[in-house]
């Protein structure tokens, strides 16, 4: 159990894997950005624990960038068939209704920026969905480069700082995080509906501001 609670022991364990430890972690980040079975920020917290703040952040950030670009390109080339294998039909329809399949206007770009930047929103999903729109690589790439790192930096910091806590504080924190994860899975549809409504209201606000 020492390896899970002492930073140096955990680092030694990962370093014992040689190049494969960071490489496998990087590839997992790429993969989760495409198929999104687990929220990317959870992976990034693990990266902060395993590799420290900056290595964990850089591996997560680059993995997410590569995965987002691959996912965007797959959808751009293959279209809806590949997306419908990755996303439930009702979820696909819900988000495409707000995005608009033919849109490359400021409203869609604002939506992409908001979802990629703000925590707890389906950023990996959004990077896939906008592959169906007319947003160009010239617009997409700068948005993910600029907006992707902030949530991941916070997650890596959380993971890296966890070992600075005494064990009697760390254990309740870990239990609390696990409880939040369980609740997030249990109430995932309600959380997604709430975030969907929030984004819709924000977009309506921006549209009114622009019109005025």
PDB file of C-alpha atoms in Angstrom:
ATOM      1  CA  UNK A   1       0.000   0.000   0.000  1.00  0.00           C
ATOM      2  CA  UNK A   2       2.984   2.318   0.481  1.00  0.00           C
ATOM      3  CA  UNK A   3       3.296   2.833  -3.249  1.00  0.00           C
ATOM      4  CA  UNK A   4      -0.174   4.425  -3.388  1.00  0.00           C
ATOM      5  CA  UNK A   5       0.343   6.940  -0.564  1.00  0.00           C
ATOM      6  CA  UNK A   6       3.979   8.047  -0.798  1.00  0.00           C
ATOM      7  CA  UNK A   7       4.959  10.208  -3.745  1.00  0.00           C
ATOM      8  CA  UNK A   8       8.549   8.988  -4.014  1.00  0.00           C
ATOM      9  CA  UNK A   9       7.508   5.326  -3.875  1.00  0.00           C
ATOM     10  CA  UNK A  10       4.881   5.900  -6.549  1.00  0.00           C
ATOM     11  CA  UNK A  11       7.338   7.790  -8.736  1.00  0.00           C
ATOM     12  CA  UNK A  12       9.846   4.963  -8.357  1.00  0.00           C
ATOM     13  CA  UNK A  13       7.185   2.466  -9.421  1.00  0.00           C
ATOM     14  CA  UNK A  14       6.349   4.452 -12.559  1.00  0.00           C
ATOM     15  CA  UNK A  15       9.990   5.092 -13.371  1.00  0.00           C
ATOM     16  CA  UNK A  16      10.527   1.335 -13.139  1.00  0.00           C
ATOM     17  CA  UNK A  17       8.293   0.964 -16.184  1.00  0.00           C
ATOM     18  CA  UNK A  18      10.739   3.041 -18.211  1.00  0.00           C
ATOM     19  CA  UNK A  19       9.295   4.726 -21.285  1.00  0.00           C
ATOM     20  CA  UNK A  20       6.146   2.629 -21.151  1.00  0.00           C
ATOM     21  CA  UNK A  21       4.609   4.395 -18.138  1.00  0.00           C
ATOM     22  CA  UNK A  22       4.342   7.894 -19.664  1.00  0.00           C
ATOM     23  CA  UNK A  23       3.687   6.451 -23.133  1.00  0.00           C
ATOM     24  CA  UNK A  24       0.773   4.290 -21.977  1.00  0.00           C
ATOM     25  CA  UNK A  25      -0.680   7.200 -20.024  1.00  0.00           C
ATOM     26  CA  UNK A  26      -0.385   9.478 -23.076  1.00  0.00           C
ATOM     27  CA  UNK A  27      -2.091   6.896 -25.313  1.00  0.00           C
ATOM     28  CA  UNK A  28      -4.906   6.455 -22.784  1.00  0.00           C
ATOM     29  CA  UNK A  29      -5.472  10.214 -22.831  1.00  0.00           C
ATOM     30  CA  UNK A  30      -5.627  10.146 -26.630  1.00  0.00           C
ATOM     31  CA  UNK A  31      -8.076   7.238 -26.565  1.00  0.00           C
ATOM     32  CA  UNK A  32     -10.372   8.695 -23.916  1.00  0.00           C
ATOM     33  CA  UNK A  33     -10.664  11.940 -25.896  1.00  0.00           C
ATOM     34  CA  UNK A  34     -12.083   9.905 -28.795  1.00  0.00           C
ATOM     35  CA  UNK A  35     -14.313   7.351 -27.074  1.00  0.00           C
ATOM     36  CA  UNK A  36     -14.704   9.286 -23.783  1.00  0.00           C
ATOM     37  CA  UNK A  37     -15.577   6.402 -21.394  1.00  0.00           C
ATOM     38  CA  UNK A  38     -14.096   8.362 -18.474  1.00  0.00           C
ATOM     39  CA  UNK A  39     -13.971  12.163 -18.055  1.00  0.00           C
ATOM     40  CA  UNK A  40     -10.540  13.411 -19.119  1.00  0.00           C
ATOM     41  CA  UNK A  41     -10.030  15.447 -15.959  1.00  0.00           C
ATOM     42  CA  UNK A  42     -10.080  12.247 -13.877  1.00  0.00           C
ATOM     43  CA  UNK A  43      -7.222  10.899 -15.992  1.00  0.00           C
ATOM     44  CA  UNK A  44      -5.393  14.188 -15.522  1.00  0.00           C
ATOM     45  CA  UNK A  45      -5.697  13.952 -11.726  1.00  0.00           C
ATOM     46  CA  UNK A  46      -4.110  10.511 -11.965  1.00  0.00           C
ATOM     47  CA  UNK A  47      -1.380  11.999 -14.174  1.00  0.00           C
ATOM     48  CA  UNK A  48      -0.635  14.622 -11.538  1.00  0.00           C
ATOM     49  CA  UNK A  49      -0.359  11.897  -8.899  1.00  0.00           C
ATOM     50  CA  UNK A  50       1.855   9.616 -11.010  1.00  0.00           C
ATOM     51  CA  UNK A  51       4.155  12.089 -12.734  1.00  0.00           C
ATOM     52  CA  UNK A  52       3.901  15.339 -10.775  1.00  0.00           C
ATOM     53  CA  UNK A  53       2.292  18.621 -11.774  1.00  0.00           C
ATOM     54  CA  UNK A  54       4.049  19.653 -14.971  1.00  0.00           C
ATOM     55  CA  UNK A  55       4.840  16.237 -16.512  1.00  0.00           C
ATOM     56  CA  UNK A  56       1.299  15.051 -15.691  1.00  0.00           C
ATOM     57  CA  UNK A  57      -0.199  18.226 -17.139  1.00  0.00           C
ATOM     58  CA  UNK A  58       1.896  18.146 -20.330  1.00  0.00           C
ATOM     59  CA  UNK A  59       1.144  14.460 -20.989  1.00  0.00           C
ATOM     60  CA  UNK A  60      -2.574  15.039 -20.420  1.00  0.00           C
ATOM     61  CA  UNK A  61      -2.715  18.241 -22.436  1.00  0.00           C
ATOM     62  CA  UNK A  62      -0.866  16.817 -25.442  1.00  0.00           C
ATOM     63  CA  UNK A  63      -2.837  13.559 -25.279  1.00  0.00           C
ATOM     64  CA  UNK A  64      -6.120  15.463 -25.254  1.00  0.00           C
ATOM     65  CA  UNK A  65      -5.032  17.708 -28.122  1.00  0.00           C
ATOM     66  CA  UNK A  66      -4.012  14.739 -30.260  1.00  0.00           C
ATOM     67  CA  UNK A  67      -7.179  12.815 -29.351  1.00  0.00           C
ATOM     68  CA  UNK A  68      -9.422  15.809 -30.053  1.00  0.00           C
ATOM     69  CA  UNK A  69      -7.814  16.365 -33.439  1.00  0.00           C
ATOM     70  CA  UNK A  70      -8.059  12.667 -34.367  1.00  0.00           C
ATOM     71  CA  UNK A  71     -11.714  12.521 -33.258  1.00  0.00           C
ATOM     72  CA  UNK A  72     -12.571  15.719 -35.136  1.00  0.00           C
ATOM     73  CA  UNK A  73     -10.879  14.366 -38.285  1.00  0.00           C
ATOM     74  CA  UNK A  74     -12.574  10.951 -38.040  1.00  0.00           C
ATOM     75  CA  UNK A  75     -15.988  12.580 -37.820  1.00  0.00           C
ATOM     76  CA  UNK A  76     -15.134  15.088 -40.561  1.00  0.00           C
ATOM     77  CA  UNK A  77     -14.149  12.220 -42.893  1.00  0.00           C
ATOM     78  CA  UNK A  78     -16.640   9.513 -41.891  1.00  0.00           C
ATOM     79  CA  UNK A  79     -19.625  11.648 -40.848  1.00  0.00           C
ATOM     80  CA  UNK A  80     -22.546  10.556 -38.698  1.00  0.00           C
ATOM     81  CA  UNK A  81     -22.043   6.745 -38.932  1.00  0.00           C
ATOM     82  CA  UNK A  82     -18.888   6.811 -36.811  1.00  0.00           C
ATOM     83  CA  UNK A  83     -20.436   9.226 -34.310  1.00  0.00           C
ATOM     84  CA  UNK A  84     -23.535   7.117 -33.847  1.00  0.00           C
ATOM     85  CA  UNK A  85     -21.321   4.198 -32.845  1.00  0.00           C
ATOM     86  CA  UNK A  86     -19.765   6.300 -30.084  1.00  0.00           C
ATOM     87  CA  UNK A  87     -22.750   8.311 -28.848  1.00  0.00           C
ATOM     88  CA  UNK A  88     -26.282   7.359 -27.832  1.00  0.00           C
ATOM     89  CA  UNK A  89     -28.844   8.557 -30.428  1.00  0.00           C
ATOM     90  CA  UNK A  90     -30.763  10.749 -27.981  1.00  0.00           C
ATOM     91  CA  UNK A  91     -27.555  12.418 -26.818  1.00  0.00           C
ATOM     92  CA  UNK A  92     -26.471  12.967 -30.411  1.00  0.00           C
ATOM     93  CA  UNK A  93     -29.776  14.558 -31.378  1.00  0.00           C
ATOM     94  CA  UNK A  94     -29.875  16.768 -28.280  1.00  0.00           C
ATOM     95  CA  UNK A  95     -26.484  18.351 -28.865  1.00  0.00           C
ATOM     96  CA  UNK A  96     -26.736  18.551 -32.656  1.00  0.00           C
ATOM     97  CA  UNK A  97     -29.980  20.484 -32.278  1.00  0.00           C
ATOM     98  CA  UNK A  98     -28.145  23.208 -30.417  1.00  0.00           C
ATOM     99  CA  UNK A  99     -24.994  23.100 -32.569  1.00  0.00           C
ATOM    100  CA  UNK A 100     -26.582  22.987 -36.010  1.00  0.00           C
ATOM    101  CA  UNK A 101     -25.028  20.726 -38.648  1.00  0.00           C
ATOM    102  CA  UNK A 102     -24.474  23.490 -41.218  1.00  0.00           C
ATOM    103  CA  UNK A 103     -23.208  26.109 -38.823  1.00  0.00           C
ATOM    104  CA  UNK A 104     -19.767  27.693 -38.743  1.00  0.00           C
ATOM    105  CA  UNK A 105     -20.926  30.999 -37.315  1.00  0.00           C
ATOM    106  CA  UNK A 106     -19.856  32.842 -34.171  1.00  0.00           C
ATOM    107  CA  UNK A 107     -22.601  31.165 -32.099  1.00  0.00           C
ATOM    108  CA  UNK A 108     -21.192  27.683 -32.754  1.00  0.00           C
ATOM    109  CA  UNK A 109     -17.647  28.832 -32.050  1.00  0.00           C
ATOM    110  CA  UNK A 110     -18.789  30.400 -28.770  1.00  0.00           C
ATOM    111  CA  UNK A 111     -20.457  27.110 -27.841  1.00  0.00           C
ATOM    112  CA  UNK A 112     -17.257  25.180 -28.575  1.00  0.00           C
ATOM    113  CA  UNK A 113     -15.174  27.630 -26.519  1.00  0.00           C
ATOM    114  CA  UNK A 114     -17.567  27.466 -23.553  1.00  0.00           C
ATOM    115  CA  UNK A 115     -17.842  23.685 -23.465  1.00  0.00           C
ATOM    116  CA  UNK A 116     -14.105  23.063 -23.911  1.00  0.00           C
ATOM    117  CA  UNK A 117     -13.120  25.671 -21.313  1.00  0.00           C
ATOM    118  CA  UNK A 118     -15.670  25.251 -18.516  1.00  0.00           C
ATOM    119  CA  UNK A 119     -15.443  22.268 -16.129  1.00  0.00           C
ATOM    120  CA  UNK A 120     -17.999  19.433 -16.041  1.00  0.00           C
ATOM    121  CA  UNK A 121     -19.164  20.019 -19.627  1.00  0.00           C
ATOM    122  CA  UNK A 122     -18.737  17.289 -22.294  1.00  0.00           C
ATOM    123  CA  UNK A 123     -15.693  18.797 -24.022  1.00  0.00           C
ATOM    124  CA  UNK A 124     -14.577  15.533 -25.668  1.00  0.00           C
ATOM    125  CA  UNK A 125     -18.071  14.993 -27.039  1.00  0.00           C
ATOM    126  CA  UNK A 126     -18.201  18.556 -28.357  1.00  0.00           C
ATOM    127  CA  UNK A 127     -14.895  18.151 -30.227  1.00  0.00           C
ATOM    128  CA  UNK A 128     -16.397  15.137 -31.988  1.00  0.00           C
ATOM    129  CA  UNK A 129     -19.730  16.756 -32.774  1.00  0.00           C
ATOM    130  CA  UNK A 130     -18.308  19.902 -34.337  1.00  0.00           C
ATOM    131  CA  UNK A 131     -16.618  17.645 -36.879  1.00  0.00           C
ATOM    132  CA  UNK A 132     -20.041  17.534 -38.550  1.00  0.00           C
ATOM    133  CA  UNK A 133     -20.196  21.318 -38.849  1.00  0.00           C
ATOM    134  CA  UNK A 134     -18.466  23.647 -41.262  1.00  0.00           C
ATOM    135  CA  UNK A 135     -15.970  24.848 -38.655  1.00  0.00           C
ATOM    136  CA  UNK A 136     -12.545  24.754 -40.297  1.00  0.00           C
ATOM    137  CA  UNK A 137      -9.320  23.312 -38.915  1.00  0.00           C
ATOM    138  CA  UNK A 138      -8.046  26.901 -38.885  1.00  0.00           C
ATOM    139  CA  UNK A 139     -10.737  27.781 -36.327  1.00  0.00           C
ATOM    140  CA  UNK A 140     -10.896  24.462 -34.445  1.00  0.00           C
ATOM    141  CA  UNK A 141      -7.192  23.982 -33.694  1.00  0.00           C
ATOM    142  CA  UNK A 142      -6.567  27.393 -32.027  1.00  0.00           C
ATOM    143  CA  UNK A 143      -9.702  26.975 -29.898  1.00  0.00           C
ATOM    144  CA  UNK A 144      -8.638  23.602 -28.463  1.00  0.00           C
ATOM    145  CA  UNK A 145      -5.030  24.741 -28.015  1.00  0.00           C
ATOM    146  CA  UNK A 146      -6.064  27.846 -26.069  1.00  0.00           C
ATOM    147  CA  UNK A 147      -9.093  26.497 -24.180  1.00  0.00           C
ATOM    148  CA  UNK A 148      -8.068  22.911 -23.363  1.00  0.00           C
ATOM    149  CA  UNK A 149      -5.299  23.460 -20.778  1.00  0.00           C
ATOM    150  CA  UNK A 150      -7.048  25.317 -17.940  1.00  0.00           C
ATOM    151  CA  UNK A 151      -9.219  22.552 -16.521  1.00  0.00           C
ATOM    152  CA  UNK A 152      -6.416  20.049 -17.014  1.00  0.00           C
ATOM    153  CA  UNK A 153      -3.913  22.262 -15.237  1.00  0.00           C
ATOM    154  CA  UNK A 154      -6.244  22.490 -12.238  1.00  0.00           C
ATOM    155  CA  UNK A 155      -6.774  18.701 -12.280  1.00  0.00           C
ATOM    156  CA  UNK A 156      -3.029  18.003 -12.504  1.00  0.00           C
ATOM    157  CA  UNK A 157      -2.436  20.420  -9.626  1.00  0.00           C
ATOM    158  CA  UNK A 158      -5.059  18.600  -7.564  1.00  0.00           C
ATOM    159  CA  UNK A 159      -3.396  15.256  -8.235  1.00  0.00           C
ATOM    160  CA  UNK A 160       0.146  16.505  -7.617  1.00  0.00           C
ATOM    161  CA  UNK A 161      -0.755  18.293  -4.380  1.00  0.00           C
ATOM    162  CA  UNK A 162      -2.609  15.320  -2.893  1.00  0.00           C
ATOM    163  CA  UNK A 163       0.615  13.829  -1.540  1.00  0.00           C
ATOM    164  CA  UNK A 164       1.392  17.047   0.339  1.00  0.00           C
ATOM    165  CA  UNK A 165      -1.576  16.292   2.610  1.00  0.00           C
ATOM    166  CA  UNK A 166      -1.120  14.209   5.755  1.00  0.00           C
ATOM    167  CA  UNK A 167      -2.610  10.733   5.514  1.00  0.00           C
ATOM    168  CA  UNK A 168      -5.416  11.503   7.970  1.00  0.00           C
ATOM    169  CA  UNK A 169      -6.528  14.329   5.647  1.00  0.00           C
ATOM    170  CA  UNK A 170      -5.764  12.558   2.361  1.00  0.00           C
ATOM    171  CA  UNK A 171      -7.981   9.543   3.066  1.00  0.00           C
ATOM    172  CA  UNK A 172     -11.186  11.595   3.671  1.00  0.00           C
ATOM    173  CA  UNK A 173     -10.376  13.667   0.559  1.00  0.00           C
ATOM    174  CA  UNK A 174     -10.022  10.492  -1.527  1.00  0.00           C
ATOM    175  CA  UNK A 175     -13.301   9.139  -0.105  1.00  0.00           C
ATOM    176  CA  UNK A 176     -15.039  12.444  -0.891  1.00  0.00           C
ATOM    177  CA  UNK A 177     -13.725  12.437  -4.487  1.00  0.00           C
ATOM    178  CA  UNK A 178     -14.870   8.835  -4.969  1.00  0.00           C
ATOM    179  CA  UNK A 179     -18.308   9.723  -3.577  1.00  0.00           C
ATOM    180  CA  UNK A 180     -18.571  12.629  -5.999  1.00  0.00           C
ATOM    181  CA  UNK A 181     -17.633  10.311  -8.885  1.00  0.00           C
ATOM    182  CA  UNK A 182     -20.304   7.778  -7.844  1.00  0.00           C
ATOM    183  CA  UNK A 183     -22.935  10.528  -7.577  1.00  0.00           C
ATOM    184  CA  UNK A 184     -21.866  11.945 -10.941  1.00  0.00           C
ATOM    185  CA  UNK A 185     -22.375   8.524 -12.553  1.00  0.00           C
ATOM    186  CA  UNK A 186     -25.681   7.975 -10.726  1.00  0.00           C
ATOM    187  CA  UNK A 187     -27.115  11.353 -11.748  1.00  0.00           C
ATOM    188  CA  UNK A 188     -25.329  11.710 -15.106  1.00  0.00           C
ATOM    189  CA  UNK A 189     -28.544  12.335 -17.149  1.00  0.00           C
ATOM    190  CA  UNK A 190     -29.694  15.096 -14.772  1.00  0.00           C
ATOM    191  CA  UNK A 191     -26.230  16.687 -14.736  1.00  0.00           C
ATOM    192  CA  UNK A 192     -26.010  16.621 -18.514  1.00  0.00           C
ATOM    193  CA  UNK A 193     -29.502  18.114 -18.861  1.00  0.00           C
ATOM    194  CA  UNK A 194     -28.555  20.882 -16.435  1.00  0.00           C
ATOM    195  CA  UNK A 195     -25.349  21.679 -18.324  1.00  0.00           C
ATOM    196  CA  UNK A 196     -27.205  21.524 -21.640  1.00  0.00           C
ATOM    197  CA  UNK A 197     -29.792  24.036 -20.398  1.00  0.00           C
ATOM    198  CA  UNK A 198     -27.059  26.266 -18.966  1.00  0.00           C
ATOM    199  CA  UNK A 199     -25.139  26.344 -22.243  1.00  0.00           C
ATOM    200  CA  UNK A 200     -28.345  27.044 -24.161  1.00  0.00           C
ATOM    201  CA  UNK A 201     -29.127  30.024 -21.907  1.00  0.00           C
ATOM    202  CA  UNK A 202     -25.598  31.367 -22.240  1.00  0.00           C
ATOM    203  CA  UNK A 203     -25.743  31.110 -26.024  1.00  0.00           C
ATOM    204  CA  UNK A 204     -29.093  32.905 -26.057  1.00  0.00           C
ATOM    205  CA  UNK A 205     -27.555  35.667 -23.936  1.00  0.00           C
ATOM    206  CA  UNK A 206     -24.606  36.077 -26.305  1.00  0.00           C
ATOM    207  CA  UNK A 207     -26.958  36.095 -29.300  1.00  0.00           C
ATOM    208  CA  UNK A 208     -29.078  38.871 -27.745  1.00  0.00           C
ATOM    209  CA  UNK A 209     -25.960  40.882 -26.879  1.00  0.00           C
ATOM    210  CA  UNK A 210     -24.720  40.642 -30.451  1.00  0.00           C
ATOM    211  CA  UNK A 211     -28.112  41.597 -31.877  1.00  0.00           C
ATOM    212  CA  UNK A 212     -28.323  44.683 -29.658  1.00  0.00           C
TER     213      UNK A 212
END
